[in-house]
Amino acid sequence: MKAASLITLLVSLIHNTSFTQVLIKNVNVVDVVNRKILSGYNVVALDGRIVSVDKDRTYKLPEGTQVIEAAGK
């Protein structure tokens, strides 16, 4: 339930922001195929669409990118 709430929150943050690019760091991702929760992933959204979900990547993002730290939330 907590994971579903976090995903809902993240999606609404992406859609309600005035920034065109958002990086959400250290989120839990739900693997629906294997029925597992994967922790420590980063999600990049551009213009309201998720364009990247990965782990352990260094980002070179444009100035003005909104960065949200989700660890512990």
mmCIF file of N, CA and C in Angstrom:
data_model
loop_
_atom_site.group_PDB
_atom_site.id
_atom_site.type_symbol
_atom_site.label_atom_id
_atom_site.label_comp_id
_atom_site.label_asym_id
_atom_site.label_seq_id
_atom_site.Cartn_x
_atom_site.Cartn_y
_atom_site.Cartn_z
ATOM 1 N N MET A 1 0.832 -1.198 0.000
ATOM 2 C CA MET A 1 0.000 0.000 0.000
ATOM 3 C C MET A 1 0.870 1.253 0.000
ATOM 4 N N LYS A 2 1.958 1.211 0.795
ATOM 5 C CA LYS A 2 2.845 2.361 0.872
ATOM 6 C C LYS A 2 3.483 2.646 -0.495
ATOM 7 N N ALA A 3 3.883 1.584 -1.212
ATOM 8 C CA ALA A 3 4.495 1.754 -2.534
ATOM 9 C C ALA A 3 3.507 2.360 -3.521
ATOM 10 N N ALA A 4 2.265 1.903 -3.477
ATOM 11 C CA ALA A 4 1.245 2.450 -4.379
ATOM 12 C C ALA A 4 1.003 3.921 -4.097
ATOM 13 N N SER A 5 1.014 4.292 -2.830
ATOM 14 C CA SER A 5 0.827 5.699 -2.465
ATOM 15 C C SER A 5 1.981 6.547 -2.965
ATOM 16 N N LEU A 6 3.207 6.017 -2.867
ATOM 17 C CA LEU A 6 4.377 6.759 -3.326
ATOM 18 C C LEU A 6 4.330 6.948 -4.837
ATOM 19 N N ILE A 7 3.951 5.921 -5.563
ATOM 20 C CA ILE A 7 3.856 6.036 -7.021
ATOM 21 C C ILE A 7 2.818 7.076 -7.407
ATOM 22 N N THR A 8 1.679 7.061 -6.740
ATOM 23 C CA THR A 8 0.634 8.052 -7.006
ATOM 24 C C THR A 8 1.150 9.459 -6.744
ATOM 25 N N LEU A 9 1.875 9.632 -5.642
ATOM 26 C CA LEU A 9 2.443 10.937 -5.304
ATOM 27 C C LEU A 9 3.438 11.376 -6.365
ATOM 28 N N LEU A 10 4.310 10.481 -6.793
ATOM 29 C CA LEU A 10 5.321 10.832 -7.788
ATOM 30 C C LEU A 10 4.695 11.225 -9.118
ATOM 31 N N VAL A 11 3.699 10.484 -9.547
ATOM 32 C CA VAL A 11 3.032 10.809 -10.811
ATOM 33 C C VAL A 11 2.360 12.166 -10.724
ATOM 34 N N SER A 12 1.711 12.467 -9.593
ATOM 35 C CA SER A 12 1.059 13.770 -9.491
ATOM 36 C C SER A 12 2.076 14.897 -9.382
ATOM 37 N N LEU A 13 3.228 14.649 -8.777
ATOM 38 C CA LEU A 13 4.277 15.670 -8.742
ATOM 39 C C LEU A 13 4.775 15.972 -10.149
ATOM 40 N N ILE A 14 4.947 14.932 -10.933
ATOM 41 C CA ILE A 14 5.427 15.114 -12.301
ATOM 42 C C ILE A 14 4.427 15.923 -13.118
ATOM 43 N N HIS A 15 3.145 15.632 -12.994
ATOM 44 C CA HIS A 15 2.130 16.311 -13.792
ATOM 45 C C HIS A 15 1.808 17.710 -13.292
ATOM 46 N N ASN A 16 2.032 18.000 -12.028
ATOM 47 C CA ASN A 16 1.650 19.296 -11.474
ATOM 48 C C ASN A 16 2.802 20.282 -11.376
ATOM 49 N N THR A 17 3.932 19.972 -11.900
ATOM 50 C CA THR A 17 5.070 20.870 -11.792
ATOM 51 C C THR A 17 5.173 21.752 -13.034
ATOM 52 N N SER A 18 5.712 22.948 -12.836
ATOM 53 C CA SER A 18 5.891 23.853 -13.961
ATOM 54 C C SER A 18 7.233 23.610 -14.648
ATOM 55 N N PHE A 19 8.082 22.763 -14.074
ATOM 56 C CA PHE A 19 9.367 22.442 -14.675
ATOM 57 C C PHE A 19 9.150 21.450 -15.812
ATOM 58 N N THR A 20 9.997 21.537 -16.833
ATOM 59 C CA THR A 20 9.858 20.595 -17.928
ATOM 60 C C THR A 20 10.605 19.298 -17.651
ATOM 61 N N GLN A 21 11.613 19.342 -16.772
ATOM 62 C CA GLN A 21 12.357 18.128 -16.464
ATOM 63 C C GLN A 21 12.441 17.938 -14.958
ATOM 64 N N VAL A 22 12.204 16.686 -14.519
ATOM 65 C CA VAL A 22 12.205 16.353 -13.097
ATOM 66 C C VAL A 22 13.023 15.083 -12.908
ATOM 67 N N LEU A 23 13.897 15.086 -11.895
ATOM 68 C CA LEU A 23 14.619 13.888 -11.478
ATOM 69 C C LEU A 23 14.149 13.545 -10.079
ATOM 70 N N ILE A 24 13.602 12.348 -9.907
ATOM 71 C CA ILE A 24 13.178 11.879 -8.593
ATOM 72 C C ILE A 24 14.158 10.779 -8.205
ATOM 73 N N LYS A 25 14.926 11.032 -7.143
ATOM 74 C CA LYS A 25 16.011 10.139 -6.752
ATOM 75 C C LYS A 25 15.593 9.177 -5.648
ATOM 76 N N ASN A 26 16.145 7.974 -5.708
ATOM 77 C CA ASN A 26 16.003 6.966 -4.654
ATOM 78 C C ASN A 26 14.565 6.552 -4.380
ATOM 79 N N VAL A 27 13.845 6.203 -5.431
ATOM 80 C CA VAL A 27 12.461 5.751 -5.270
ATOM 81 C C VAL A 27 12.401 4.228 -5.300
ATOM 82 N N ASN A 28 11.301 3.698 -4.812
ATOM 83 C CA ASN A 28 11.011 2.275 -4.948
ATOM 84 C C ASN A 28 10.200 2.084 -6.221
ATOM 85 N N VAL A 29 10.607 1.121 -7.021
ATOM 86 C CA VAL A 29 9.935 0.814 -8.276
ATOM 87 C C VAL A 29 9.272 -0.553 -8.133
ATOM 88 N N VAL A 30 8.046 -0.669 -8.603
ATOM 89 C CA VAL A 30 7.324 -1.933 -8.521
ATOM 90 C C VAL A 30 7.523 -2.709 -9.824
ATOM 91 N N ASP A 31 8.126 -3.879 -9.721
ATOM 92 C CA ASP A 31 8.288 -4.797 -10.844
ATOM 93 C C ASP A 31 7.050 -5.688 -10.859
ATOM 94 N N VAL A 32 6.102 -5.355 -11.722
ATOM 95 C CA VAL A 32 4.827 -6.073 -11.727
ATOM 96 C C VAL A 32 4.950 -7.474 -12.322
ATOM 97 N N VAL A 33 5.954 -7.713 -13.136
ATOM 98 C CA VAL A 33 6.147 -9.029 -13.729
ATOM 99 C C VAL A 33 6.627 -10.026 -12.672
ATOM 100 N N ASN A 34 7.645 -9.613 -11.901
ATOM 101 C CA ASN A 34 8.224 -10.500 -10.892
ATOM 102 C C ASN A 34 7.657 -10.284 -9.496
ATOM 103 N N ARG A 35 6.721 -9.348 -9.388
ATOM 104 C CA ARG A 35 6.070 -9.041 -8.109
ATOM 105 C C ARG A 35 7.078 -8.706 -7.011
ATOM 106 N N LYS A 36 7.977 -7.766 -7.342
ATOM 107 C CA LYS A 36 8.998 -7.331 -6.391
ATOM 108 C C LYS A 36 9.031 -5.814 -6.331
ATOM 109 N N ILE A 37 9.490 -5.312 -5.196
ATOM 110 C CA ILE A 37 9.738 -3.881 -5.055
ATOM 111 C C ILE A 37 11.245 -3.686 -5.127
ATOM 112 N N LEU A 38 11.679 -2.862 -6.060
ATOM 113 C CA LEU A 38 13.093 -2.588 -6.275
ATOM 114 C C LEU A 38 13.412 -1.216 -5.696
ATOM 115 N N SER A 39 14.379 -1.146 -4.819
ATOM 116 C CA SER A 39 14.668 0.129 -4.152
ATOM 117 C C SER A 39 15.883 0.822 -4.754
ATOM 118 N N GLY A 40 15.951 2.136 -4.530
ATOM 119 C CA GLY A 40 17.101 2.929 -4.923
ATOM 120 C C GLY A 40 17.151 3.331 -6.384
ATOM 121 N N TYR A 41 16.029 3.386 -7.048
ATOM 122 C CA TYR A 41 15.999 3.760 -8.462
ATOM 123 C C TYR A 41 15.778 5.260 -8.629
ATOM 124 N N ASN A 42 16.156 5.761 -9.801
ATOM 125 C CA ASN A 42 15.957 7.161 -10.159
ATOM 126 C C ASN A 42 15.000 7.227 -11.343
ATOM 127 N N VAL A 43 14.117 8.217 -11.307
ATOM 128 C CA VAL A 43 13.132 8.394 -12.370
ATOM 129 C C VAL A 43 13.314 9.788 -12.959
ATOM 130 N N VAL A 44 13.452 9.858 -14.273
ATOM 131 C CA VAL A 44 13.557 11.140 -14.967
ATOM 132 C C VAL A 44 12.301 11.315 -15.806
ATOM 133 N N ALA A 45 11.655 12.462 -15.642
ATOM 134 C CA ALA A 45 10.467 12.788 -16.428
ATOM 135 C C ALA A 45 10.744 14.053 -17.228
ATOM 136 N N LEU A 46 10.301 14.061 -18.457
ATOM 137 C CA LEU A 46 10.459 15.202 -19.348
ATOM 138 C C LEU A 46 9.090 15.543 -19.905
ATOM 139 N N ASP A 47 8.663 16.772 -19.672
ATOM 140 C CA ASP A 47 7.351 17.246 -20.138
ATOM 141 C C ASP A 47 6.205 16.321 -19.712
ATOM 142 N N GLY A 48 6.268 15.857 -18.453
ATOM 143 C CA GLY A 48 5.182 15.055 -17.904
ATOM 144 C C GLY A 48 5.207 13.579 -18.253
ATOM 145 N N ARG A 49 6.241 13.130 -18.962
ATOM 146 C CA ARG A 49 6.351 11.714 -19.328
ATOM 147 C C ARG A 49 7.634 11.129 -18.749
ATOM 148 N N ILE A 50 7.535 9.935 -18.203
ATOM 149 C CA ILE A 50 8.718 9.265 -17.675
ATOM 150 C C ILE A 50 9.571 8.813 -18.856
ATOM 151 N N VAL A 51 10.846 9.246 -18.858
ATOM 152 C CA VAL A 51 11.746 8.907 -19.960
ATOM 153 C C VAL A 51 12.867 7.972 -19.532
ATOM 154 N N SER A 52 13.071 7.828 -18.221
ATOM 155 C CA SER A 52 14.145 6.969 -17.751
ATOM 156 C C SER A 52 13.852 6.467 -16.346
ATOM 157 N N VAL A 53 14.082 5.178 -16.137
ATOM 158 C CA VAL A 53 14.020 4.568 -14.811
ATOM 159 C C VAL A 53 15.249 3.683 -14.715
ATOM 160 N N ASP A 54 16.187 4.059 -13.853
ATOM 161 C CA ASP A 54 17.391 3.253 -13.733
ATOM 162 C C ASP A 54 18.045 3.437 -12.373
ATOM 163 N N LYS A 55 19.107 2.695 -12.164
ATOM 164 C CA LYS A 55 19.799 2.692 -10.882
ATOM 165 C C LYS A 55 21.271 3.005 -11.129
ATOM 166 N N ASP A 56 21.875 3.717 -10.185
ATOM 167 C CA ASP A 56 23.322 3.973 -10.223
ATOM 168 C C ASP A 56 23.782 4.668 -11.499
ATOM 169 N N ARG A 57 23.088 5.687 -11.900
ATOM 170 C CA ARG A 57 23.475 6.441 -13.091
ATOM 171 C C ARG A 57 23.814 7.866 -12.688
ATOM 172 N N THR A 58 24.817 8.445 -13.314
ATOM 173 C CA THR A 58 25.163 9.843 -13.112
ATOM 174 C C THR A 58 24.456 10.655 -14.190
ATOM 175 N N TYR A 59 23.812 11.743 -13.769
ATOM 176 C CA TYR A 59 23.011 12.536 -14.700
ATOM 177 C C TYR A 59 23.670 13.874 -14.991
ATOM 178 N N LYS A 60 23.603 14.287 -16.239
ATOM 179 C CA LYS A 60 23.963 15.641 -16.642
ATOM 180 C C LYS A 60 22.656 16.273 -17.087
ATOM 181 N N LEU A 61 22.016 16.958 -16.155
ATOM 182 C CA LEU A 61 20.694 17.526 -16.425
ATOM 183 C C LEU A 61 20.806 19.019 -16.679
ATOM 184 N N PRO A 62 19.913 19.552 -17.488
ATOM 185 C CA PRO A 62 19.943 20.982 -17.765
ATOM 186 C C PRO A 62 19.667 21.804 -16.512
ATOM 187 N N GLU A 63 20.182 23.017 -16.504
ATOM 188 C CA GLU A 63 19.923 23.936 -15.396
ATOM 189 C C GLU A 63 18.418 24.140 -15.273
ATOM 190 N N GLY A 64 17.943 24.170 -14.043
ATOM 191 C CA GLY A 64 16.524 24.362 -13.804
ATOM 192 C C GLY A 64 15.756 23.065 -13.619
ATOM 193 N N THR A 65 16.442 21.931 -13.778
ATOM 194 C CA THR A 65 15.787 20.644 -13.549
ATOM 195 C C THR A 65 15.420 20.536 -12.075
ATOM 196 N N GLN A 66 14.190 20.171 -11.801
ATOM 197 C CA GLN A 66 13.757 19.985 -10.418
ATOM 198 C C GLN A 66 14.224 18.607 -9.960
ATOM 199 N N VAL A 67 14.929 18.562 -8.824
ATOM 200 C CA VAL A 67 15.411 17.307 -8.258
ATOM 201 C C VAL A 67 14.665 17.058 -6.957
ATOM 202 N N ILE A 68 14.042 15.889 -6.860
ATOM 203 C CA ILE A 68 13.289 15.514 -5.669
ATOM 204 C C ILE A 68 13.967 14.302 -5.054
ATOM 205 N N GLU A 69 14.369 14.411 -3.794
ATOM 206 C CA GLU A 69 14.968 13.296 -3.069
ATOM 207 C C GLU A 69 13.851 12.532 -2.376
ATOM 208 N N ALA A 70 13.643 11.283 -2.766
ATOM 209 C CA ALA A 70 12.530 10.497 -2.231
ATOM 210 C C ALA A 70 12.954 9.485 -1.171
ATOM 211 N N ALA A 71 14.238 9.397 -0.864
ATOM 212 C CA ALA A 71 14.708 8.426 0.131
ATOM 213 C C ALA A 71 14.051 8.689 1.477
ATOM 214 N N GLY A 72 13.523 7.637 2.072
ATOM 215 C CA GLY A 72 12.910 7.750 3.388
ATOM 216 C C GLY A 72 11.517 8.333 3.396
ATOM 217 N N LYS A 73 10.940 8.565 2.254
ATOM 218 C CA LYS A 73 9.609 9.162 2.189
ATOM 219 C C LYS A 73 8.560 8.115 1.962
#
